[in-house]
Short mmCIF file of C-alpha atoms in Angstrom, two decimals:
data_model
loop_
_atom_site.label_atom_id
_atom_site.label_comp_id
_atom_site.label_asym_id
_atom_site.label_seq_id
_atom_site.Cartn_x
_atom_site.Cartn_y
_atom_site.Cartn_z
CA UNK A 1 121.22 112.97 107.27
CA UNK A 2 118.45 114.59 105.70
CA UNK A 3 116.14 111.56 105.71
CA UNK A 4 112.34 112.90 105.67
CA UNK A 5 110.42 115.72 104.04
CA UNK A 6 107.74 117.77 105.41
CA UNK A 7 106.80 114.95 107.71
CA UNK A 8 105.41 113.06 105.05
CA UNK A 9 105.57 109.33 105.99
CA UNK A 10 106.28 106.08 103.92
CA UNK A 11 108.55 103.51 104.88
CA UNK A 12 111.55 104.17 102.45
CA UNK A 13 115.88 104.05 103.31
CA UNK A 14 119.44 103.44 101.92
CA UNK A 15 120.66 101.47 105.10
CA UNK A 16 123.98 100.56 103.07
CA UNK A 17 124.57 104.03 102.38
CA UNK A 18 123.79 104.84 105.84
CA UNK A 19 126.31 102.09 106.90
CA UNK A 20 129.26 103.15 104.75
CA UNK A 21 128.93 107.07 103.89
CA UNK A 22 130.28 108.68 107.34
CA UNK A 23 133.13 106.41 107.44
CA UNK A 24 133.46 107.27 103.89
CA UNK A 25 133.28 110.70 104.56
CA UNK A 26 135.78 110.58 107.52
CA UNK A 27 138.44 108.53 106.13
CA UNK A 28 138.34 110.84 103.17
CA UNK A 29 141.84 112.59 102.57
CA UNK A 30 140.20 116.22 102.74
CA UNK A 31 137.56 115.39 105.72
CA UNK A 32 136.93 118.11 107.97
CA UNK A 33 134.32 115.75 109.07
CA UNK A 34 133.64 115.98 113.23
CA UNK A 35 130.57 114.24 113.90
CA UNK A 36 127.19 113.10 112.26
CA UNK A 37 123.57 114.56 112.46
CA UNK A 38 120.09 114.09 111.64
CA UNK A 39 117.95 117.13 110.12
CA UNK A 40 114.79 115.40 109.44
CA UNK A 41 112.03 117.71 109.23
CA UNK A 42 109.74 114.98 110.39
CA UNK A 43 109.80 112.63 113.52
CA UNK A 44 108.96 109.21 114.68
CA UNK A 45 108.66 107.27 111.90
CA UNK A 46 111.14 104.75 109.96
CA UNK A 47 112.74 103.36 113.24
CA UNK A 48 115.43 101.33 111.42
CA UNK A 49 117.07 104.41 109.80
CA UNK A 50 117.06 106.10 112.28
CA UNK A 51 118.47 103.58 114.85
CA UNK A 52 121.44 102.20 112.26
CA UNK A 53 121.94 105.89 111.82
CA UNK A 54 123.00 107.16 115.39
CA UNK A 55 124.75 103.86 115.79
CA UNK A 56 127.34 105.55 113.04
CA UNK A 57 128.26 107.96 115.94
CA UNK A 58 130.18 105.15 117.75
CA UNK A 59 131.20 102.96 114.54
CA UNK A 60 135.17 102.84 113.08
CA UNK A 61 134.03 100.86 110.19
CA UNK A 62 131.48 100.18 107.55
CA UNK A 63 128.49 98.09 108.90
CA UNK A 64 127.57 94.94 107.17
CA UNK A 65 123.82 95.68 107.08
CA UNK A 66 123.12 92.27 106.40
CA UNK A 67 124.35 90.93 109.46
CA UNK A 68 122.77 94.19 111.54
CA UNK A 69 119.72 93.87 110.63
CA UNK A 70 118.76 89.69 112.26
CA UNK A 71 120.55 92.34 115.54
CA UNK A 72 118.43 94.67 115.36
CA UNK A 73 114.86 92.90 114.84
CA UNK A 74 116.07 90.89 118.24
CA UNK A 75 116.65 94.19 119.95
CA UNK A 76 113.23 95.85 118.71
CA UNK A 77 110.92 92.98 119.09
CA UNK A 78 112.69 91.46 122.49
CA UNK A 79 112.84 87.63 120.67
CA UNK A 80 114.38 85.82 117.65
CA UNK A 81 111.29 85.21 115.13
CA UNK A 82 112.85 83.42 112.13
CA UNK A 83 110.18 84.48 109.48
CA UNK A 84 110.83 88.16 111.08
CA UNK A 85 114.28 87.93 110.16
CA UNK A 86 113.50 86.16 106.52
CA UNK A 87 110.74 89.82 106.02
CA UNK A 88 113.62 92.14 106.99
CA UNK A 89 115.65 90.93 104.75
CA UNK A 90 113.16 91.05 102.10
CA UNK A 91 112.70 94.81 103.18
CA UNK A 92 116.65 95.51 103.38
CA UNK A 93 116.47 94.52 99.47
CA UNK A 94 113.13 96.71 98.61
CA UNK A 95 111.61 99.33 100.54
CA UNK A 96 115.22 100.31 102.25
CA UNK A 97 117.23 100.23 98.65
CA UNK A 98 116.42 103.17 97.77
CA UNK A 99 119.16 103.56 94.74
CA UNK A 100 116.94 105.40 91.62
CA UNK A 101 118.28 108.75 92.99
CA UNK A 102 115.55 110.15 94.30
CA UNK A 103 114.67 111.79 97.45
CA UNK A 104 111.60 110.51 99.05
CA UNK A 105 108.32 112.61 99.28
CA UNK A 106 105.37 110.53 100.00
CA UNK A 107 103.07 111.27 97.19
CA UNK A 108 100.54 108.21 96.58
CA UNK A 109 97.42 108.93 95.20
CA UNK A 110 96.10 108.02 98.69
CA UNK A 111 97.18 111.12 100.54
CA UNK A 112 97.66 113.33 97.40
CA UNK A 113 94.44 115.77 95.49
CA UNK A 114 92.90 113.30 92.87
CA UNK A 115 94.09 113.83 89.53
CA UNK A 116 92.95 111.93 86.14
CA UNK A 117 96.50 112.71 84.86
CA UNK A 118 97.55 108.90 84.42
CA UNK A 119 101.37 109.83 83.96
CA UNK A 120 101.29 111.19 87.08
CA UNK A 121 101.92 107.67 88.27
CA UNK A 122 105.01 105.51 88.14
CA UNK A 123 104.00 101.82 87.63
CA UNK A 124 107.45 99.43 88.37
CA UNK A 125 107.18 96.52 86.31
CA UNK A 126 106.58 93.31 88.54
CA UNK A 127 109.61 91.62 85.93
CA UNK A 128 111.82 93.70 88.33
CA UNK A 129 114.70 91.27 89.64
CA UNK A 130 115.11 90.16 93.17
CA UNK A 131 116.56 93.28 94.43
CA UNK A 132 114.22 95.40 93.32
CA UNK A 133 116.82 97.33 90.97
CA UNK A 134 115.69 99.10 87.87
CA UNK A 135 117.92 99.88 84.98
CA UNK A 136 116.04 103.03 83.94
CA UNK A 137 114.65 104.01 86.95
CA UNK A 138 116.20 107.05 86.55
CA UNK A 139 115.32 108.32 83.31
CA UNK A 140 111.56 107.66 84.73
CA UNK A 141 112.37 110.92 87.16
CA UNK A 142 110.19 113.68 85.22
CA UNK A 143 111.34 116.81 87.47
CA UNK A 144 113.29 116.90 90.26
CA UNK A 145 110.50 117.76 92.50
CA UNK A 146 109.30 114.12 92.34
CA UNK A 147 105.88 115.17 93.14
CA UNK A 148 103.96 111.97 92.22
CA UNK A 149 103.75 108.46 93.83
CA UNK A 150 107.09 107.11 94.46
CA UNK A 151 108.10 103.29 93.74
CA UNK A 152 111.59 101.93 93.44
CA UNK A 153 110.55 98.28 94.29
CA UNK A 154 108.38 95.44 93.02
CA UNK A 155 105.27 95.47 95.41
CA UNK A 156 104.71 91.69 95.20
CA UNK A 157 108.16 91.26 97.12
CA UNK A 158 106.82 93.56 99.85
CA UNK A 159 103.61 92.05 100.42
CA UNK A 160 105.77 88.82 100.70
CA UNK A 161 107.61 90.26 103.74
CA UNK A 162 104.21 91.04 105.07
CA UNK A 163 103.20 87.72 105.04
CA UNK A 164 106.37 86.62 106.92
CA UNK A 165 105.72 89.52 109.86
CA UNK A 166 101.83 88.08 109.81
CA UNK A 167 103.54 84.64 110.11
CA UNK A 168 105.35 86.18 113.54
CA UNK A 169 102.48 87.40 115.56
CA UNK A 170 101.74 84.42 117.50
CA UNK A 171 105.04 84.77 119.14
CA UNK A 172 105.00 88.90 119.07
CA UNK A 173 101.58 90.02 119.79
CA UNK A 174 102.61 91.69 122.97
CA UNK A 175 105.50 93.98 121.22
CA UNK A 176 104.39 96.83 120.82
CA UNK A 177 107.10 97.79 118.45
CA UNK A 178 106.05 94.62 116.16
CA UNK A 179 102.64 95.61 116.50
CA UNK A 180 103.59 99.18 114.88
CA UNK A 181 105.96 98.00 112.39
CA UNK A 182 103.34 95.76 111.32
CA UNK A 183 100.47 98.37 110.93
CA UNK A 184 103.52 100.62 109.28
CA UNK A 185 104.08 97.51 106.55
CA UNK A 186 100.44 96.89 106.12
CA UNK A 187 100.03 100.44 105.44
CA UNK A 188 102.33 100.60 102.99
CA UNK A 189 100.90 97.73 100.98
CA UNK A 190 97.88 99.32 100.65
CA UNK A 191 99.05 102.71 99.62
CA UNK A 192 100.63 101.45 97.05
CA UNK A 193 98.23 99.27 96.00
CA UNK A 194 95.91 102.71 95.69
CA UNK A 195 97.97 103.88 92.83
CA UNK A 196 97.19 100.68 91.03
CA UNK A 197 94.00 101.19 91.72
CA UNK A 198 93.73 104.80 90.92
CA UNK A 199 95.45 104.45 87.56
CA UNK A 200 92.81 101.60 86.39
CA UNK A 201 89.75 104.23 87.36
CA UNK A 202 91.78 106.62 85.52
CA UNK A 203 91.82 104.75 82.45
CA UNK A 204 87.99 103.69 82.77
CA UNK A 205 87.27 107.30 82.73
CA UNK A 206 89.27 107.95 79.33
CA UNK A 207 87.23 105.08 78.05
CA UNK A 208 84.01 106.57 78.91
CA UNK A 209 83.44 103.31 80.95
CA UNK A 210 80.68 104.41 83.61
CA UNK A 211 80.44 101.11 85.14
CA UNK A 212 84.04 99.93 85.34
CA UNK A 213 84.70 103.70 86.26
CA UNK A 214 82.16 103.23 89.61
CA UNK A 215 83.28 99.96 90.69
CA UNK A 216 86.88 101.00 90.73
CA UNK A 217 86.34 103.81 92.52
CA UNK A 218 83.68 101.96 95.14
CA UNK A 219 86.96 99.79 95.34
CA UNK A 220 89.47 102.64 96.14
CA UNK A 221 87.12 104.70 99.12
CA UNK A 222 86.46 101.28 100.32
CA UNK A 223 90.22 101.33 100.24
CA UNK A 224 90.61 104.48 101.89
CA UNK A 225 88.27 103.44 105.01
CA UNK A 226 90.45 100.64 105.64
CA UNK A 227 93.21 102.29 105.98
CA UNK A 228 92.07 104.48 108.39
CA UNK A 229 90.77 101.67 110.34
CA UNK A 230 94.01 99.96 110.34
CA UNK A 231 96.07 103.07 111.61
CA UNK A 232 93.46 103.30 114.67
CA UNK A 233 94.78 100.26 115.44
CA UNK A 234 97.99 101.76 117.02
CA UNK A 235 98.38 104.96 119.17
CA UNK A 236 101.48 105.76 116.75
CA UNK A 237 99.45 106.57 114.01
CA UNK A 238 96.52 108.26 115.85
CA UNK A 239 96.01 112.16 115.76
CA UNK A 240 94.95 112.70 119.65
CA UNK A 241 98.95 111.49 121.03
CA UNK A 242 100.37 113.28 118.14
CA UNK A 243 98.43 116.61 119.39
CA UNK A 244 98.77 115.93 122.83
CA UNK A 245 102.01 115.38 122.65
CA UNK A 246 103.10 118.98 121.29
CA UNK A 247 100.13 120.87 123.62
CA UNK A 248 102.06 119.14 126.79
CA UNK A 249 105.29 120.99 126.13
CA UNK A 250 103.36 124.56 126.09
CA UNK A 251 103.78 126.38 129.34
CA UNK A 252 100.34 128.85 128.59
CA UNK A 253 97.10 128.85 126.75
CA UNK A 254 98.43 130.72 124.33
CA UNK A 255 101.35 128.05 123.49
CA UNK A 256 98.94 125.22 123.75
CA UNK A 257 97.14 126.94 121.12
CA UNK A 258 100.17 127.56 119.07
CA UNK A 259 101.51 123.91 119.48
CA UNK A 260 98.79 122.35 118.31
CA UNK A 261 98.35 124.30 115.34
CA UNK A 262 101.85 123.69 114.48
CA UNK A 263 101.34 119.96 115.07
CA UNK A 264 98.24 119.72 112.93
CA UNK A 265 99.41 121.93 110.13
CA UNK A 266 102.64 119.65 109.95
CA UNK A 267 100.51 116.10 109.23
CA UNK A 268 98.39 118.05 106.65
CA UNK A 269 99.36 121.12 105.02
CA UNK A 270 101.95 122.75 106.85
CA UNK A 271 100.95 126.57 105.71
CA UNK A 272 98.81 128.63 106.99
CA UNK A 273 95.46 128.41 106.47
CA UNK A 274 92.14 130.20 107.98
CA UNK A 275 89.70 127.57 107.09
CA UNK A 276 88.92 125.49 109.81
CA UNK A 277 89.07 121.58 108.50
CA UNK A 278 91.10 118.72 108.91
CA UNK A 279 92.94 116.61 105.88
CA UNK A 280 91.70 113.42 107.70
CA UNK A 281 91.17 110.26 106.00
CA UNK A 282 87.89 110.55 106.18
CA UNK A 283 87.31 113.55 105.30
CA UNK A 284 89.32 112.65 101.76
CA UNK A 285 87.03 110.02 101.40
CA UNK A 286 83.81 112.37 101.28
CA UNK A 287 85.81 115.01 98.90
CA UNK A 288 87.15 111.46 96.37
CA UNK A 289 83.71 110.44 96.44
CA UNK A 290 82.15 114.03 95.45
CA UNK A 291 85.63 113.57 92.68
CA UNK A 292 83.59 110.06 91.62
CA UNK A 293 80.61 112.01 90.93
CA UNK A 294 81.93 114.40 88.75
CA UNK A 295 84.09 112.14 86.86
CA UNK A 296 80.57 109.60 86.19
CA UNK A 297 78.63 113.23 85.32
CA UNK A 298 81.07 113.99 82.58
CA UNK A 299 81.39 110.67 81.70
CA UNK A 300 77.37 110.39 81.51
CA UNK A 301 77.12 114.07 79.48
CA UNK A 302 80.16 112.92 76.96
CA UNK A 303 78.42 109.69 75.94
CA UNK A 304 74.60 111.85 75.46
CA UNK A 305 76.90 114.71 73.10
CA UNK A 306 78.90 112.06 70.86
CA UNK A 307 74.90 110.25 70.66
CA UNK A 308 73.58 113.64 69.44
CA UNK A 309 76.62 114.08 67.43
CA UNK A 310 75.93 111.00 65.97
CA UNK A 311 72.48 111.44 65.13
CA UNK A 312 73.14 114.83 63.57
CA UNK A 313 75.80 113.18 60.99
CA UNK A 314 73.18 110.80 60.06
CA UNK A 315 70.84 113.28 59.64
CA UNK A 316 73.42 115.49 57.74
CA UNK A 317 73.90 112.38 55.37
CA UNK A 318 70.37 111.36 54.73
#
């Protein structure tokens, strides 16, 4: 299973084709099939995929993911939480239903360099049904590179099953694994939200609309500080584990060195590069608001030429 890209991170899954395709594949007249694998080329992130997926080692039949899943929220959270089990199976139907065909890159204008392209985001209509499915979801696949925000489910259903996990924290503040699934869900939510939010600024700007233009985008770094406040909130998401967790495997300087490199390069650029900054949250906020600046200049300057222009017709005229 080839599950994650570049270690790009969103919470995204086909747990019924996890549950069925290596029995599929076994039972297959010309199998040559002799175990099952993961190859992800990023770690520690979308739990639940990862968990049905070793269980496949061990399983002679398809898994009913449906009657997994109440399991497996028991076994990560340590107690029974009914509105738990009532948001997983919201997410089993959404954000883990992957079925439009394409492979997941995280690409939200969030994490991505601003563009004022507008078709460079996907907008799923909220009319989608239940399930989240979308009859031409896959004629909406421009390239097969996929490299633009990524949505295969109606958003309203997900902040639904983040209302139900919300419900559940009386009863599972100490978890640590709700507490991270939680911040994970949240986080999601709001990314997507920011592609909303960044297509409205971008159609303010074709407007010429200054002032709709500025309080959209006051909206979206407000946006962007919040999420970086919320994934301080567990260690999971924090850069100083995820660092110190690759320099404590080196066995000299000169590894330590190495390790962390590779472990910073992997959460931002992966390639090499000999300028000495970090693709921090933060630090996209300052470079998106020196973006807002330019985009209200030329906004400012376009309005003052079509004036002049203006003027010069009448002139012309008279």
């Amino acid at each position: 299973m080839l599950h994650n890209f570049a270690g790009n991170v969103e919470m995204y899954g086909i747990l019924d084709s996890i549950a069925s395709g290596p029995i599929e594949a076994r039972s297959s007249p010309y199998s040559t099939m002799v175990g099952v694998g993961m190859s992800m080329e990023g770690i520690e992130q979308n739990p639940v995929v990862y968990d049905l997926m070793s269980e496949m080692a061990f399983q002679h039949n398809k898994v009913d993911v449906k009657k997994w899943l109440p399991q497996y929220s028991v076994r990560r959270y340590g107690h029974l939480v009914p509105s738990i089990q009532d948001a997983w199976d919201v997410l089993y139907h959404t954000v883990y239903n992957c079925t439009d065909g394409a492979n997941d890159k995280n690409r939200d204008v969030i994490v991505a360099f601003p563009d004022v392209d507008p078709s460079a985001i996907l907008v799923l209509p909220e009319g989608s049904n239940r399930h989240g499915n979308l009859d031409s979801s896959v004629d909406r696949l421009q390239d097969a590179t996929f490299d633009r925000p990524h949505l295969w489910y109606p958003t309203s259903e997900v902040i639904s099953a983040l209302k139900l996990f919300i419900a559940g924290g009386d009863q599972l503040s100490s978890s640590n694994t709700y507490r991270y699934d939680l911040v994970d869900l949240t986080r999601q939510a709001l990314a997507k939200y920011s592609n909303e939010l960044f297509f409205r600024i971008v159609k303010a700007y074709q407007l010429h609309d200054v002032q709709t233009m500025a309080s959209l985008s006051q909206e979206f770094l407000e946006l962007v500080n919040d999420i970086d406040t919320l994934l301080a909130c567990h260690e999971g998401f924090l850069l100083g584990p995820w660092l110190q967790s690759a320099k404590q495997l080196a066995r000299s300087e000169e590894e330590e060195k190495q390790y962390e490199w590779n472990a910073r390069t992997q959460i931002t650029m992966w390639f090499d590069n000999t300028e000495e900054e970090a693709s921090l949250l933060r630090d996209y906020v300052l470079e998106w608001t020196l973006g807002r600046l330019l985009l209200s200049s030329s906004c400012n300057i376009l309005e003052v030429l079509e004036r002049k222009f203006g003027e010069w017709i009448q002139i012309s005229i008279e």
